[in-house]
Short mmCIF file of C-alpha atoms and ligand atoms in Angstrom, two decimals:
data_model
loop_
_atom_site.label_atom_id
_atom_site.label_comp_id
_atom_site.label_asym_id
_atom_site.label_seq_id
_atom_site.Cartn_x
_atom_site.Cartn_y
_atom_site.Cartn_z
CA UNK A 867 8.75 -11.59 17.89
CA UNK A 868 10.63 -10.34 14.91
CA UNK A 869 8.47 -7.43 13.25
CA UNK A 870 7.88 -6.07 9.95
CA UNK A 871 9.06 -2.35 9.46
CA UNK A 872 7.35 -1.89 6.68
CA UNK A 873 4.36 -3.80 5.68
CA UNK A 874 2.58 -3.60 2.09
CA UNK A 875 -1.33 -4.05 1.22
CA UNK A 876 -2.42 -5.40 -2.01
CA UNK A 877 -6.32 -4.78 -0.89
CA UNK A 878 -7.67 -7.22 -3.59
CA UNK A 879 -11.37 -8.73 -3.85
CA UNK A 880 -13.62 -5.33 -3.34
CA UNK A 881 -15.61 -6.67 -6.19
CA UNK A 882 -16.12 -10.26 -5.63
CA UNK A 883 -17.49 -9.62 -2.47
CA UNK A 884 -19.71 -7.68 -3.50
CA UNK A 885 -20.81 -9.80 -6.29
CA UNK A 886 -21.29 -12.74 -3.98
CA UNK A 887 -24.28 -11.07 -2.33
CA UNK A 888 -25.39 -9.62 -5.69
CA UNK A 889 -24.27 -5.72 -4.56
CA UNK A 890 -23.09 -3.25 -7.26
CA UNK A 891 -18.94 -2.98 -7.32
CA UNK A 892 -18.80 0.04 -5.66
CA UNK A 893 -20.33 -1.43 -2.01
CA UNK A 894 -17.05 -3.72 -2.13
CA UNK A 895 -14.74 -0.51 -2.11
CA UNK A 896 -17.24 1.58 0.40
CA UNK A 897 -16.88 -1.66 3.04
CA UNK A 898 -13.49 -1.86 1.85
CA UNK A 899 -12.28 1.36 3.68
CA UNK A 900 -13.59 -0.23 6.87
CA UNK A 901 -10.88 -2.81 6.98
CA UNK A 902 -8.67 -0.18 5.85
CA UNK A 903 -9.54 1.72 8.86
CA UNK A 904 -9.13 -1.90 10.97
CA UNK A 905 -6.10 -2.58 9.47
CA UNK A 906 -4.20 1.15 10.41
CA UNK A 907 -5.65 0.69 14.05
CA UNK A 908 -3.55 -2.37 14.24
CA UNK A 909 -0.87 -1.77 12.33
CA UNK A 910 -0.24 1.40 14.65
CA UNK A 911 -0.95 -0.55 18.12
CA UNK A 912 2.13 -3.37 16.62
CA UNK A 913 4.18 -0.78 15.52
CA UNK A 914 4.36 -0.83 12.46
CA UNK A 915 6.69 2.27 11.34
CA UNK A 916 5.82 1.96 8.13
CA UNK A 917 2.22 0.67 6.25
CA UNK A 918 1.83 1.21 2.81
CA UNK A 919 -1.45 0.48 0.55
CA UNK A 920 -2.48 -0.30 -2.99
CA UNK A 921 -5.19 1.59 -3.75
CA UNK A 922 -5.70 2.33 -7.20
CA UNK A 923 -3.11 0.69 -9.80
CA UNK A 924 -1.87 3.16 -13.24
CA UNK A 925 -4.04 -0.07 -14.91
CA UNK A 926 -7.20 0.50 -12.89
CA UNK A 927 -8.07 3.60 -15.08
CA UNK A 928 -9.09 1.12 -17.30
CA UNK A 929 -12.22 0.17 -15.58
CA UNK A 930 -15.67 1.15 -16.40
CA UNK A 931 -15.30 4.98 -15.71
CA UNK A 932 -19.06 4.68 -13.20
CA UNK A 933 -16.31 2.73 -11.41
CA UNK A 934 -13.27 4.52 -11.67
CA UNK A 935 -15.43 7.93 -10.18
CA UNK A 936 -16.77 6.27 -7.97
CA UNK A 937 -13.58 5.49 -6.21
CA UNK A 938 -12.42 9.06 -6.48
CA UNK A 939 -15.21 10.00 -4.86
CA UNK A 940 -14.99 7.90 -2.12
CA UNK A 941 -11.06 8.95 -2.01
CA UNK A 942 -11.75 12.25 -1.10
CA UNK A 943 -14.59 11.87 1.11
CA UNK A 944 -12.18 9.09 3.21
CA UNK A 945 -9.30 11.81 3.02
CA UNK A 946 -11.33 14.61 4.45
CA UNK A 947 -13.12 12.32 7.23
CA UNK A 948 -9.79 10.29 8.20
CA UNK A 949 -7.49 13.18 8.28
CA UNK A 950 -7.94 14.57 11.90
CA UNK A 951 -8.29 10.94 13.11
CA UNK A 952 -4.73 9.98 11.80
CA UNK A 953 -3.26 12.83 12.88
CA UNK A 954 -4.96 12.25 16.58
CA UNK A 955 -3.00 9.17 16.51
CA UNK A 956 -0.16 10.33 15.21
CA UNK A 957 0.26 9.06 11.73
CA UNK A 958 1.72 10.42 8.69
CA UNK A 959 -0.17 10.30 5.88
CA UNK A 960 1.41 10.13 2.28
CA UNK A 961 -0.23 9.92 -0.94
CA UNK A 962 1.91 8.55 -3.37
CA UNK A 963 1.89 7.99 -7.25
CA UNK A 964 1.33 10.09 -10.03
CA UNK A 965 -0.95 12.59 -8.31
CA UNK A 966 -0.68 15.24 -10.95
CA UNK A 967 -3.33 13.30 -13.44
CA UNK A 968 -6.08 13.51 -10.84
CA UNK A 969 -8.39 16.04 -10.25
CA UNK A 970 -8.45 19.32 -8.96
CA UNK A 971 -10.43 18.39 -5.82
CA UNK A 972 -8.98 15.36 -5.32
CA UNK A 973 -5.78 17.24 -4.99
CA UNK A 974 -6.88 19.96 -3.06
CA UNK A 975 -7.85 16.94 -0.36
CA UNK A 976 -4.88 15.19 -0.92
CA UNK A 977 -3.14 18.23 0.33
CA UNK A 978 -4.80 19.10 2.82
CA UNK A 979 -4.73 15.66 4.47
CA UNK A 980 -0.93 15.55 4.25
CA UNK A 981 -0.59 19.12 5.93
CA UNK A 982 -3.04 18.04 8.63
CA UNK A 983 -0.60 14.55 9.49
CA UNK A 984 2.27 16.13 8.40
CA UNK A 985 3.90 16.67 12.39
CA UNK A 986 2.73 13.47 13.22
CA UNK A 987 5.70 10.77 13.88
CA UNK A 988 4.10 7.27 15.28
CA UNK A 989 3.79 5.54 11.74
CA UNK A 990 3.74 6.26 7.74
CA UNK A 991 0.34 5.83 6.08
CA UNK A 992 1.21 5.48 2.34
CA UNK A 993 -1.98 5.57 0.41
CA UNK A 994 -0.76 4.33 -3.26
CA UNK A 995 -2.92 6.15 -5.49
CA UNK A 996 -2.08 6.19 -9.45
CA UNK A 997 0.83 3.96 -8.92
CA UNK A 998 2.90 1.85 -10.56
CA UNK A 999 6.14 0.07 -10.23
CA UNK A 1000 7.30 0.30 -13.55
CA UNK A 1001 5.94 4.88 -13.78
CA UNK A 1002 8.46 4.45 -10.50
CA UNK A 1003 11.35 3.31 -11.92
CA UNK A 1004 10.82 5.91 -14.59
CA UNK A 1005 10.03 8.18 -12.53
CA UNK A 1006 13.11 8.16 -10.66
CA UNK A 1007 15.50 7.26 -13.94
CA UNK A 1008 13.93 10.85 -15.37
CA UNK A 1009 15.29 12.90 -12.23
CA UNK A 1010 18.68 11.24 -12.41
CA UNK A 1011 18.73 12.32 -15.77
CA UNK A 1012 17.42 15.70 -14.83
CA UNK A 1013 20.19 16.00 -12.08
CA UNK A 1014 22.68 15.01 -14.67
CA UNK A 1015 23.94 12.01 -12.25
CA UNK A 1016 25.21 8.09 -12.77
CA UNK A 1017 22.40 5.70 -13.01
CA UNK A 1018 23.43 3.09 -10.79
CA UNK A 1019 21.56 0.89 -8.01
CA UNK A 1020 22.41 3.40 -5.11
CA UNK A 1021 21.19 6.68 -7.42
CA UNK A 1022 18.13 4.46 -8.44
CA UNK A 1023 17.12 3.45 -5.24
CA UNK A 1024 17.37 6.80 -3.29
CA UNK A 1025 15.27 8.19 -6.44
CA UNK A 1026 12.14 5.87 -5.50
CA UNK A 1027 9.19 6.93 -4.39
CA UNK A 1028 8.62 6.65 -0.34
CA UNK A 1029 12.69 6.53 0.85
CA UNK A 1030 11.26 7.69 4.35
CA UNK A 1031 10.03 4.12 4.72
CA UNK A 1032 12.94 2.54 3.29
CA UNK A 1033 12.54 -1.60 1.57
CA UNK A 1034 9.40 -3.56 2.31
CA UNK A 1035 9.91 -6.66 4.65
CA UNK A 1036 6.07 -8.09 4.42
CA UNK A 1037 3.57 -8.44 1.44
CA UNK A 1038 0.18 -8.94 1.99
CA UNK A 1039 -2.24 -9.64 -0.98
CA UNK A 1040 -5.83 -10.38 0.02
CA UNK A 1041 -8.06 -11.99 -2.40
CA UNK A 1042 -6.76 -14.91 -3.49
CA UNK A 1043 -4.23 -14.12 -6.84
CA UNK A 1044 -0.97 -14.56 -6.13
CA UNK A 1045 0.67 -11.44 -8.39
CA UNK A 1046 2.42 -8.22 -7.97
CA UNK A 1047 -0.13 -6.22 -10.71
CA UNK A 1048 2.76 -3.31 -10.90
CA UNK A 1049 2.53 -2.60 -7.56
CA UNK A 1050 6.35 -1.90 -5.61
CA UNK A 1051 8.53 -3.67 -7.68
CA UNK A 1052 11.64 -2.07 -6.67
CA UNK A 1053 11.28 -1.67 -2.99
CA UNK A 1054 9.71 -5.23 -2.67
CA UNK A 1055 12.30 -6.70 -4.38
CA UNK A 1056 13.53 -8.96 -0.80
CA UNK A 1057 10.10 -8.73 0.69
CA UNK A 1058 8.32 -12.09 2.21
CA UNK A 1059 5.29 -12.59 0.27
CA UNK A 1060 1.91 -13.83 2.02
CA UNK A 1061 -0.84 -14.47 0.21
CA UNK A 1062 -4.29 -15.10 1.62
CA UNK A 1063 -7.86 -15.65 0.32
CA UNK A 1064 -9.56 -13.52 2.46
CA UNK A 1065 -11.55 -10.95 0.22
CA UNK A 1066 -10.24 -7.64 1.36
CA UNK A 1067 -13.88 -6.23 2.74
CA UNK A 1068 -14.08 -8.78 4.98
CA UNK A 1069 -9.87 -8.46 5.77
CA UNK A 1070 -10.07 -7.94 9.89
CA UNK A 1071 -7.56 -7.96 12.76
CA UNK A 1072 -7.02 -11.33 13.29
CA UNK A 1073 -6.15 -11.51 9.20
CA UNK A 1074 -3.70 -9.34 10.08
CA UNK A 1075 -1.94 -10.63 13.01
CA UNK A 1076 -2.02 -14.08 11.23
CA UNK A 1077 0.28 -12.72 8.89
CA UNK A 1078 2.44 -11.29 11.29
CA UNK A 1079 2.89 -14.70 13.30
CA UNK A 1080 3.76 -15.85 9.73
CA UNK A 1081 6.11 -13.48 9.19
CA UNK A 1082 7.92 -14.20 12.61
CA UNK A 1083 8.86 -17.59 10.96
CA UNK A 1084 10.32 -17.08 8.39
CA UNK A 1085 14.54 -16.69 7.99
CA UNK A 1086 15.69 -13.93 5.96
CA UNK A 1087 18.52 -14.46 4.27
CA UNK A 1088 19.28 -11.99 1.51
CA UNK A 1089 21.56 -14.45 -0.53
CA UNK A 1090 23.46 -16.32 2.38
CA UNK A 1091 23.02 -19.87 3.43
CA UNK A 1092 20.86 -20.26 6.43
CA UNK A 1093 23.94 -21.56 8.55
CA UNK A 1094 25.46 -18.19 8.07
CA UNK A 1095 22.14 -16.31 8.92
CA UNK A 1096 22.30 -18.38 12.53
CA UNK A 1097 25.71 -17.77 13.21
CA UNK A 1098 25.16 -14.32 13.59
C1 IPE B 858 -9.45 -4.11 -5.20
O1 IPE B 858 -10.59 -4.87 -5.40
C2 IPE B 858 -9.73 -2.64 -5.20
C3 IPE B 858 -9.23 -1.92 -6.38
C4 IPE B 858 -8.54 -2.42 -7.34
C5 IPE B 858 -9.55 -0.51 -6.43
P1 IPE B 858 -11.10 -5.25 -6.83
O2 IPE B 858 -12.06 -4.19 -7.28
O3 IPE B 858 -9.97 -5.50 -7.76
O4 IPE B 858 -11.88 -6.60 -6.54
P2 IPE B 858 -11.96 -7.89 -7.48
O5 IPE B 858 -10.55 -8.33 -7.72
O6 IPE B 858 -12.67 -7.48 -8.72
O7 IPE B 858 -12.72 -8.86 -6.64
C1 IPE B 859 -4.37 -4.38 -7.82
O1 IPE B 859 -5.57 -5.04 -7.90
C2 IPE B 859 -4.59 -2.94 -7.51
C3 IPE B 859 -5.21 -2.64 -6.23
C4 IPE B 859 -5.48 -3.46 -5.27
C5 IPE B 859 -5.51 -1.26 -6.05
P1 IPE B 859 -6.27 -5.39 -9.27
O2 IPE B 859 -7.47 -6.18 -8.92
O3 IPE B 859 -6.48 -4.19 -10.10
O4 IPE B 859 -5.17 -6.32 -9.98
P2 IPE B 859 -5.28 -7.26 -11.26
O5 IPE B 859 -5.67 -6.38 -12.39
O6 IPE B 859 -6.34 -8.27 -10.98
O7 IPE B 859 -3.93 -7.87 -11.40
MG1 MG B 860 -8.91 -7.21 -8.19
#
């Protein structure tokens, strides 16, 4: 079976489920780190080298702010819980995005959950918090300029955030839209895009390994004809 090295989470519909059964916002995202928690268990036993998740967008500061903390505060309570469990089974953690407008707790946890993973080699966690494709690409364009180097595709690309886990091969957007919101718009650029309607709280195993089996089908071409992808 032909596997994903790097898979990417959109974890979309924390707030529909909860509205469905008339429960504030914030129960959506406190069951949604359950099927995060399901999801790393399986990524790790497939092998997965490399799982990286949306988890708060550059746009999502626009919510109502009871929201927005809310979220933080859930952030740093899952970073200091999860951290000696990742690192037990042997996963990196990375938090990545534009960590520097947060707070000063949440960085202090961020921190310390990085140094805690930081030997481990089994698979990447890559928790995107305060991201954005687009603060990416400008992120990276500002250190080339920095460096005083040639903006070209090669410079560009190795300026990215996350080059440890290299392109993504598999998108997976839970909740029904079928968008990118900002999310990794350079290193998705060739990915295979799956889109389910599962609302991410309710996102389990099976969800998972669905979209793998999916994934296994499909012929990946990167510009050639599909006779030339065979022949090889
Ligand atoms: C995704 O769920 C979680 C975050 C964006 C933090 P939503 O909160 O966007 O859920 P819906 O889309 O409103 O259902
Ligand atoms: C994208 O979801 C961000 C995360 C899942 C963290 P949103 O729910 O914020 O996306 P839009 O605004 O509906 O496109
Ligand atoms: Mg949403």
């Amino acid at each position: 079976m032909a596997l994903p090295k790097h898979v990417a989470v959109i974890m979309d519909g924390n707030g529909r489920w909860a509205k469905a059964r008339f429960l504030p916002r914030t129960e959506g995202h406190r069951r949604g780190i359950q099927s995060l928690r399901t999801l790393v268990r399986c990524a790790r036993e497939k092998g997965i080298e490399h799982l990286t998740v949306f988890a708060f967008s550059s746009e999502n500061w626009r919510r109502p702010q009871e929201e927005v903390s809310a979220l933080m505060s859930y952030f740093v309570m899952a970073l200091q819980k999860e951290a000696i469990p990742l690192s037990e089974a042997d996963i990196q953690l990375h938090i990545v995005g534009d960590t520097q407008a947060m707070g000063e707790d949440l960085r202090a946890a961020i921190a310390r959950a990085e140094a805690t993973t930081m030997h481990c080699r089994s698979m990447t966690l890559n928790i995107c918090t305060n991201y954005g494709g687009r603060w990416d690409i400008v992120q990276a364009a500002r250190q080339i300029v920095d460096k005083g180097l040639a903006i070209d595709e090669q410079t560009l690309g190795e300026h990215m955030c996350m080059q440890w886990a290299g392109p993504v091969d598999l998108l997976i957007r839970t909740g029904g839209e079928k968008r990118m919101s900002n999310f990794l718009l350079w290193q998705a650029s060739y990915a295979e895009l799956y889109f389910t309607d599962v609302l991410w709280p309710e996102y389990a195993a099976e969800d998972f390994e669905a979209a793998l089996q999916w994934y296994d089908g499909r012929e990946r071409r990167f510009g050639r004809t599909g006779d030339q992808v065979r022949s090889v």
